[in-house]
């Protein structure tokens, strides 16, 4: 009888276990369903409450979102611009600012102007003290005062009468993609948007072109600048140095120049501001505007400078060429691409990120360590051993901590840089010899000039072409409104007018070696962090 009892007990246990399991799973499912229902009801309740709050705030003309209780109102300080109207009687009094489109009529083979042309209202006119806030990033409890920039664009009132405007345009310093675009758009904006009846002088060969008889100015018209944006370089030519204040002022006075547009970097801008100050001191009624030019992207406060995107795009060709050189030249191929970047590594960094084929990026902001645990040479050795080759991108100003700082300068006052490309080539060869092997190191240069082995300065790409148009148009809007001693640029993705002294005070800027751009470089190249 014991055996049947044991079987009965086992059966009873199995039935009980099954019932318990079923009860557990049913109970679990029931509570899960309850939780789903609870979450769903809570979500619907929150949505309903949120819609009520949104409707109330909309009725009260308040923003939607959560109000930060620990955030305080902030003080905004608008960078002030010099205005000619404070010292000179406006010539444009009573002239309403409307977009002027000059119509042309064919008269046989001669083009004649039809008067009065036709006018169109601007869709948006900029009011007094409209601004773009600089410090857009805020943290709870952060109540420090913020800087703001004057918003660029056409104003309702003109300071200059378009009938009396003579203008001059000068390009200084090195070449940069987009120079012709800016020249073209300044000229076209003066004629087509404002209908000036004076002349636009193109100063040939930089500041020296104001007085050098070998390079007389040329008169720019919508016709002769029509296709120049398809060409690299500048039709006006460019040079460094040659700044002679008295001779520049003689040209301004003898040609009754009312607006001067200076295209160049921070050194050129300092010269432009000296012209502005001297003209004001001597009572010359002239507006001076700068357009920042540097492919290094090292003018402070700007999102970027024109030509930078084109240069990063062009650098991809050099990087691909270096990869081919490195992968096809045995043994242990290493390709070195030397890019522009005297004091900042923006081009090198962005070209590296845009490529995805770079194993080592060297920039002026980050010290170069050759050997040891954080050495770049052991890193290159590992990359070559893994892939068979490696690609190095180096900014021309990198490595001063190794090679020393030069005391020589060029005509613009820029210090001459050591040959970091040649130095790295020798260092790589020497390191591989220490490992008992040979390296095949090839260099591909991309310096503006634009590519040493190719053309001198590419035309601007589509992105820079659009940017150049915006810069040129807003420079003209600024001068026609009577602003002077200012420059124009993109700040927080909005076009702004900035006082030249503030712009050049902290230029050239450098890339943050502890910022996210360099963090991304380390992630892409997997090179050691030497900060």
XYZ file of C-alpha atoms in Angstrom:
531
model
C 0.000 0.000 0.000
C 3.002 2.335 0.475
C 3.732 2.506 -3.218
C 0.274 3.843 -4.299
C 0.474 6.425 -1.471
C 3.810 7.677 -2.778
C 2.438 7.991 -6.300
C -0.618 9.838 -4.977
C 1.568 12.255 -3.049
C 3.697 12.934 -6.092
C 0.634 13.583 -8.201
C -0.829 15.864 -5.588
C 2.442 17.809 -5.393
C 2.613 18.174 -9.154
C -0.967 19.418 -9.336
C -0.314 21.882 -6.509
C 2.896 23.137 -8.149
C 1.123 23.579 -11.459
C -1.720 25.465 -9.792
C 0.756 27.671 -7.920
C 2.663 28.420 -11.099
C -0.534 29.201 -12.961
C -1.696 31.443 -10.116
C 1.702 33.223 -10.115
C 1.708 33.880 -13.844
C -1.946 34.917 -13.883
C -1.355 37.238 -10.942
C 1.798 38.620 -12.560
C -0.057 39.258 -15.827
C -2.904 40.892 -13.915
C -0.539 43.294 -12.142
C 1.327 44.002 -15.383
C -1.972 44.845 -17.054
C -2.850 47.047 -14.103
C 0.503 48.835 -14.403
C -0.015 49.360 -18.140
C -3.455 50.783 -17.458
C -2.111 52.986 -14.656
C 0.732 54.310 -16.849
C -1.642 54.893 -19.752
C -4.121 56.771 -17.574
C -1.290 58.827 -16.027
C 0.060 59.675 -19.497
C -3.394 60.711 -20.750
C -3.968 62.779 -17.604
C -0.590 64.514 -17.983
C -1.262 65.199 -21.670
C -4.647 66.716 -20.847
C -3.128 68.885 -18.116
C -0.289 69.877 -20.449
C -2.705 70.948 -23.178
C -4.620 73.073 -20.662
C -1.378 74.743 -19.511
C -0.266 75.322 -23.118
C -3.606 76.908 -23.960
C -3.394 79.175 -20.889
C 0.170 80.252 -21.724
C -0.715 80.824 -25.365
C -3.604 83.045 -24.283
C -1.225 84.936 -21.983
C 1.413 85.106 -24.795
C 3.907 83.146 -22.719
C 6.301 80.435 -24.008
C 5.418 76.778 -23.549
C 7.650 74.516 -21.488
C 8.652 74.226 -17.865
C 9.503 77.485 -16.148
C 12.855 77.290 -14.383
C 12.215 78.508 -10.859
C 15.904 79.015 -10.063
C 16.692 80.979 -13.224
C 16.965 84.746 -12.894
C 16.363 87.443 -15.528
C 19.595 88.372 -17.285
C 21.101 91.691 -18.291
C 21.888 91.996 -21.998
C 24.730 94.265 -23.141
C 24.596 95.193 -26.813
C 27.916 95.798 -28.530
C 27.741 99.361 -29.772
C 28.674 100.380 -33.309
C 29.991 103.697 -34.536
C 27.311 105.638 -36.398
C 28.112 108.429 -38.828
C 24.761 110.070 -38.050
C 26.140 111.231 -34.686
C 28.697 113.452 -36.409
C 27.494 114.041 -39.968
C 24.161 115.116 -41.349
C 22.543 112.106 -43.035
C 22.395 112.496 -46.806
C 19.593 109.964 -47.065
C 17.029 111.927 -45.019
C 13.586 111.387 -46.475
C 14.699 108.557 -48.750
C 12.770 105.425 -47.932
C 14.860 102.282 -48.093
C 13.329 100.077 -50.746
C 15.049 97.383 -52.756
C 16.125 98.984 -56.017
C 16.241 96.778 -59.086
C 17.939 98.534 -61.987
C 16.244 97.597 -65.244
C 18.181 97.621 -68.460
C 16.892 98.244 -71.926
C 18.704 97.339 -75.104
C 19.179 100.296 -77.448
C 20.884 98.752 -80.413
C 24.254 97.582 -79.110
C 24.214 100.095 -76.237
C 22.667 99.402 -72.845
C 20.813 102.331 -71.356
C 19.266 102.827 -67.925
C 15.534 103.180 -67.658
C 14.411 105.590 -64.977
C 13.346 105.147 -62.340
C 13.713 101.383 -62.525
C 11.363 99.653 -60.124
C 11.290 99.407 -56.379
C 10.221 96.604 -54.057
C 9.678 96.721 -50.326
C 11.984 94.638 -48.167
C 10.226 91.731 -46.484
C 12.047 92.553 -43.246
C 13.582 95.788 -42.035
C 15.754 95.734 -38.922
C 14.671 98.001 -36.084
C 16.801 99.863 -33.577
C 18.561 97.673 -30.993
C 17.500 94.393 -32.618
C 20.159 91.975 -31.508
C 21.398 88.398 -31.418
C 22.301 87.111 -27.940
C 25.783 85.633 -27.859
C 25.612 83.321 -24.830
C 22.825 80.996 -25.891
C 23.827 78.189 -23.535
C 22.312 78.596 -20.078
C 22.346 76.464 -16.931
C 19.913 76.622 -13.987
C 21.165 79.255 -11.584
C 23.278 80.929 -14.293
C 22.334 84.600 -14.124
C 25.468 86.303 -15.406
C 25.040 89.172 -17.864
C 25.317 88.297 -21.542
C 26.743 89.946 -24.619
C 24.612 90.658 -27.694
C 25.442 91.583 -31.285
C 23.708 94.110 -33.525
C 21.537 92.225 -35.980
C 22.503 92.742 -39.620
C 20.093 93.658 -42.404
C 18.514 96.628 -44.184
C 17.311 99.563 -42.082
C 14.277 101.732 -42.794
C 16.325 104.940 -43.046
C 19.327 105.515 -45.279
C 22.309 107.554 -44.167
C 23.784 107.878 -47.660
C 21.997 109.090 -50.759
C 22.572 106.376 -53.398
C 22.997 109.071 -56.058
C 26.233 110.293 -54.447
C 27.848 107.029 -53.360
C 31.312 106.111 -54.617
C 32.719 102.939 -53.058
C 36.020 101.078 -52.977
C 36.795 97.396 -52.359
C 40.198 96.016 -51.370
C 41.396 92.466 -50.654
C 44.456 91.991 -48.456
C 46.535 89.103 -47.121
C 46.556 85.554 -48.454
C 44.143 83.995 -50.903
C 40.936 82.352 -49.812
C 38.050 80.677 -51.643
C 35.170 83.134 -51.945
C 37.077 86.392 -52.416
C 35.611 86.917 -55.871
C 32.160 86.076 -54.540
C 32.380 88.853 -51.949
C 33.672 91.375 -54.515
C 30.861 90.426 -56.895
C 28.087 90.618 -54.323
C 29.211 93.961 -52.843
C 29.190 95.425 -56.337
C 25.831 93.928 -57.291
C 24.216 94.905 -53.971
C 25.312 98.517 -54.349
C 23.923 98.712 -57.879
C 20.881 96.437 -57.739
C 19.619 96.809 -54.164
C 20.477 100.477 -53.665
C 20.820 101.798 -57.206
C 23.959 103.838 -56.597
C 24.901 106.243 -59.359
C 28.557 106.589 -58.458
C 31.456 104.236 -59.131
C 32.776 101.146 -57.368
C 36.585 101.093 -57.425
C 38.428 97.811 -57.147
C 41.779 98.429 -55.432
C 44.396 96.188 -57.063
C 47.078 94.462 -54.991
C 45.998 95.107 -51.399
C 46.600 98.311 -49.446
C 49.486 99.216 -51.753
C 47.001 99.439 -54.633
C 45.609 102.705 -53.266
C 48.728 104.535 -54.453
C 50.965 102.274 -56.574
C 50.936 103.526 -60.200
C 51.895 100.033 -61.381
C 48.549 98.655 -60.184
C 45.891 101.317 -60.827
C 42.350 100.680 -59.528
C 39.725 99.223 -61.833
C 36.072 100.258 -61.991
C 33.773 97.391 -61.027
C 30.381 97.066 -62.679
C 27.684 94.384 -62.556
C 28.784 93.375 -66.053
C 32.474 92.833 -65.395
C 31.922 90.945 -62.137
C 29.134 88.755 -63.517
C 31.129 85.510 -63.737
C 34.074 86.058 -61.409
C 32.574 83.838 -58.671
C 33.418 80.820 -60.820
C 37.137 81.628 -60.527
C 39.514 81.042 -57.644
C 41.659 83.779 -56.145
C 40.694 87.445 -56.491
C 40.411 89.561 -59.641
C 41.810 92.459 -57.606
C 44.940 90.637 -56.562
C 46.135 90.631 -52.988
C 49.286 91.326 -51.046
C 50.612 91.704 -47.525
C 51.812 94.978 -46.050
C 51.840 98.226 -48.023
C 49.721 100.151 -45.505
C 50.379 103.890 -45.912
C 47.695 105.985 -44.229
C 48.386 109.311 -45.930
C 48.430 107.824 -49.420
C 45.260 105.828 -48.718
C 43.532 109.010 -47.513
C 44.695 110.883 -50.631
C 42.934 108.283 -52.794
C 39.778 108.442 -50.653
C 39.604 112.237 -50.873
C 40.517 112.572 -54.543
C 37.882 110.016 -55.601
C 35.228 111.144 -53.108
C 34.950 107.626 -51.670
C 31.987 107.367 -49.295
C 32.180 103.656 -48.495
C 35.245 101.434 -48.117
C 34.994 97.641 -47.971
C 38.089 95.871 -46.651
C 38.306 92.085 -47.032
C 40.974 90.444 -44.889
C 42.020 88.857 -41.614
C 42.598 90.338 -38.189
C 45.700 92.305 -39.265
C 43.846 93.746 -42.242
C 40.921 94.629 -39.967
C 43.222 96.509 -37.608
C 44.328 98.539 -40.629
C 40.700 99.128 -41.628
C 39.891 100.445 -38.171
C 42.872 102.818 -38.314
C 41.444 104.165 -41.579
C 38.063 104.591 -39.900
C 39.561 106.428 -36.906
C 41.711 108.693 -39.057
C 38.793 109.569 -41.330
C 36.680 110.478 -38.305
C 39.468 112.598 -36.831
C 39.935 114.447 -40.136
C 36.207 114.934 -40.666
C 35.975 112.687 -43.726
C 32.426 111.454 -44.263
C 33.110 107.783 -45.079
C 31.843 104.417 -43.795
C 34.437 101.655 -43.360
C 33.287 98.026 -43.272
C 35.302 94.842 -42.890
C 34.548 91.356 -44.171
C 36.549 88.753 -42.174
C 38.696 86.521 -44.362
C 40.699 83.600 -43.043
C 40.410 79.991 -44.046
C 41.972 79.111 -40.682
C 38.583 79.985 -39.116
C 40.405 81.775 -36.309
C 38.472 85.067 -36.180
C 36.816 85.113 -32.772
C 33.053 85.217 -32.141
C 32.130 84.048 -35.656
C 30.532 80.669 -36.273
C 32.962 80.339 -39.154
C 34.798 82.450 -41.705
C 34.119 82.215 -45.428
C 36.281 79.760 -47.365
C 36.663 77.452 -44.375
C 34.112 74.877 -45.541
C 35.614 74.896 -49.045
C 39.099 74.318 -47.634
C 37.919 71.406 -45.489
C 36.230 69.907 -48.534
C 39.336 70.375 -50.680
C 41.498 68.778 -47.993
C 39.622 65.526 -48.556
C 41.351 65.207 -51.937
C 44.764 65.530 -50.314
C 43.874 63.027 -47.574
C 42.652 60.490 -50.121
C 45.853 61.004 -52.114
C 47.924 60.456 -48.961
C 46.006 57.247 -48.240
C 46.732 55.947 -51.739
C 50.409 56.889 -51.394
C 50.652 55.203 -47.997
C 48.771 52.019 -48.910
C 50.607 51.489 -52.203
C 54.173 52.314 -51.163
C 55.786 49.417 -49.322
C 57.027 48.707 -46.792
C 55.192 50.477 -43.933
C 53.660 53.342 -45.887
C 52.845 56.566 -44.054
C 51.189 59.543 -45.790
C 51.514 63.034 -44.307
C 49.101 65.838 -45.246
C 50.145 69.321 -44.177
C 47.222 71.766 -43.937
C 46.834 75.437 -43.177
C 46.547 76.465 -39.538
C 49.136 78.889 -38.192
C 47.813 79.133 -34.645
C 44.683 76.993 -34.713
C 43.864 73.531 -35.945
C 40.294 73.969 -37.167
C 41.004 72.909 -40.771
C 43.099 69.911 -39.720
C 40.519 68.790 -37.148
C 37.466 69.170 -39.381
C 39.250 67.622 -42.373
C 40.140 64.650 -40.176
C 36.558 64.246 -38.999
C 35.232 64.673 -42.531
C 37.567 62.027 -43.902
C 37.464 59.053 -41.558
C 40.785 57.809 -43.008
C 43.163 59.648 -40.672
C 45.176 57.839 -37.994
C 46.888 60.849 -36.394
C 45.939 64.543 -36.268
C 48.417 67.140 -34.978
C 47.319 70.724 -34.215
C 48.932 73.786 -32.561
C 46.612 73.636 -29.530
C 47.700 70.151 -28.457
C 51.323 69.339 -27.515
C 53.070 66.658 -29.565
C 54.640 63.813 -27.607
C 56.768 61.642 -29.844
C 57.542 58.559 -27.737
C 56.462 56.871 -24.531
C 53.006 55.696 -23.390
C 51.297 58.742 -24.951
C 53.648 59.013 -27.905
C 52.290 59.503 -31.421
C 55.086 57.431 -32.997
C 54.234 54.203 -31.114
C 50.596 54.859 -32.070
C 51.545 55.135 -35.749
C 53.619 51.951 -35.446
C 50.588 50.085 -34.118
C 48.338 51.444 -36.874
C 50.829 50.481 -39.581
C 51.262 47.000 -38.115
C 47.481 46.526 -38.078
C 46.482 48.085 -41.422
C 49.737 48.071 -43.371
C 49.786 51.876 -43.636
C 48.813 55.088 -41.786
C 47.709 58.630 -42.645
C 48.816 61.721 -40.696
C 47.194 65.186 -40.895
C 49.238 68.033 -39.435
C 48.456 71.756 -39.178
C 51.338 73.969 -40.297
C 51.608 75.654 -36.886
C 51.798 72.439 -34.857
C 54.907 71.372 -32.962
C 56.396 74.666 -31.809
C 57.006 73.047 -28.420
C 59.365 70.661 -30.237
C 60.868 72.885 -32.926
C 60.922 76.244 -31.145
C 59.156 79.509 -31.960
C 60.423 81.453 -34.957
C 61.468 85.090 -34.551
C 61.156 85.846 -38.282
C 57.982 87.427 -39.688
C 56.452 88.012 -43.116
C 55.186 91.307 -44.594
C 51.955 91.046 -42.594
C 53.761 90.523 -39.321
C 52.957 86.808 -39.156
C 55.741 84.692 -37.736
C 57.371 82.224 -40.090
C 56.653 78.661 -39.068
C 59.018 75.714 -38.669
C 58.778 72.833 -41.136
C 56.670 70.459 -39.073
C 55.973 68.191 -42.059
C 59.643 67.557 -42.726
C 60.280 67.104 -39.013
C 57.557 64.456 -38.677
C 58.804 62.651 -41.765
C 62.273 62.381 -40.246
C 60.926 61.394 -36.824
C 58.783 58.608 -38.306
C 61.664 57.229 -40.362
C 63.972 57.287 -37.324
C 61.427 55.545 -35.073
C 60.847 52.719 -37.546
C 64.610 52.235 -37.849
C 64.767 51.805 -34.069
C 62.226 49.008 -34.437
C 64.450 47.333 -37.018
C 62.211 48.203 -39.973
C 61.971 50.727 -42.778
C 59.137 53.236 -43.323
C 58.072 54.766 -46.618
C 56.873 58.276 -45.793
C 55.218 60.493 -48.424
C 54.036 64.101 -48.017
C 51.014 65.728 -49.688
C 50.823 69.506 -49.183
C 47.600 71.501 -49.047
C 48.558 75.097 -48.366
C 46.830 78.242 -49.583
C 48.381 78.822 -52.314
C 45.639 76.419 -52.464
C 47.095 73.034 -53.294
C 50.809 73.189 -53.990
C 50.595 70.508 -56.675
C 47.339 71.766 -58.185
C 45.536 75.078 -58.719
C 45.986 78.304 -56.804
C 42.856 78.637 -54.644
C 39.655 76.846 -55.528
C 36.401 78.676 -56.174
C 34.046 78.641 -53.207
C 31.677 75.705 -52.887
C 27.900 76.168 -52.643
C 27.892 76.657 -48.857
C 30.606 79.318 -48.922
C 29.064 80.968 -51.993
C 25.822 81.515 -50.086
C 27.734 82.747 -47.029
C 29.775 85.216 -49.109
C 26.574 86.630 -50.567
C 25.125 87.131 -47.079
C 28.314 88.788 -45.826
C 28.539 91.157 -48.789
C 24.885 92.171 -48.764
C 24.869 92.844 -45.028
C 28.102 94.827 -45.196
C 26.398 97.114 -47.727
C 23.214 97.291 -45.638
C 25.365 98.380 -42.687
C 27.241 101.135 -44.518
C 24.132 102.477 -46.231
C 22.534 102.784 -42.770
C 25.532 104.836 -41.606
C 27.395 102.276 -39.491
C 31.175 102.424 -39.681
C 34.193 100.725 -38.122
C 32.343 97.426 -38.125
C 32.723 93.936 -39.525
C 30.086 91.404 -40.479
C 29.755 87.712 -39.705
C 27.611 84.752 -38.767
C 27.025 84.463 -35.003
C 24.727 81.758 -33.647
C 23.644 81.187 -37.258
C 22.434 84.803 -37.587
C 24.076 87.605 -39.543
C 25.475 90.279 -37.224
C 27.452 93.507 -37.278
C 30.384 93.593 -34.862
C 32.691 96.454 -33.842
C 36.140 95.816 -35.274
C 38.051 96.509 -32.009
C 36.089 93.794 -30.195
C 36.484 91.374 -33.097
C 40.267 91.630 -33.314
C 40.948 91.959 -29.566
C 40.812 88.188 -29.009
C 41.789 86.994 -32.489
C 43.245 84.665 -33.553
C 41.147 82.229 -31.561
C 42.136 78.644 -30.936
C 40.275 75.363 -30.786
C 39.472 74.152 -27.274
C 41.742 71.121 -26.686
C 39.300 69.941 -24.008
C 36.249 70.546 -26.166
C 34.046 68.136 -28.042
C 35.757 68.605 -31.404
C 39.056 67.308 -30.047
C 37.214 64.598 -28.150
C 35.779 63.416 -31.476
C 39.263 63.483 -33.028
C 40.515 61.120 -30.324
C 37.539 58.817 -30.910
C 38.096 58.729 -34.692
C 41.891 58.368 -34.778
C 42.270 56.533 -31.424
C 45.490 58.481 -30.918
C 46.765 59.097 -27.355
C 45.410 62.130 -25.520
C 48.350 64.376 -24.647
C 46.358 67.042 -22.786
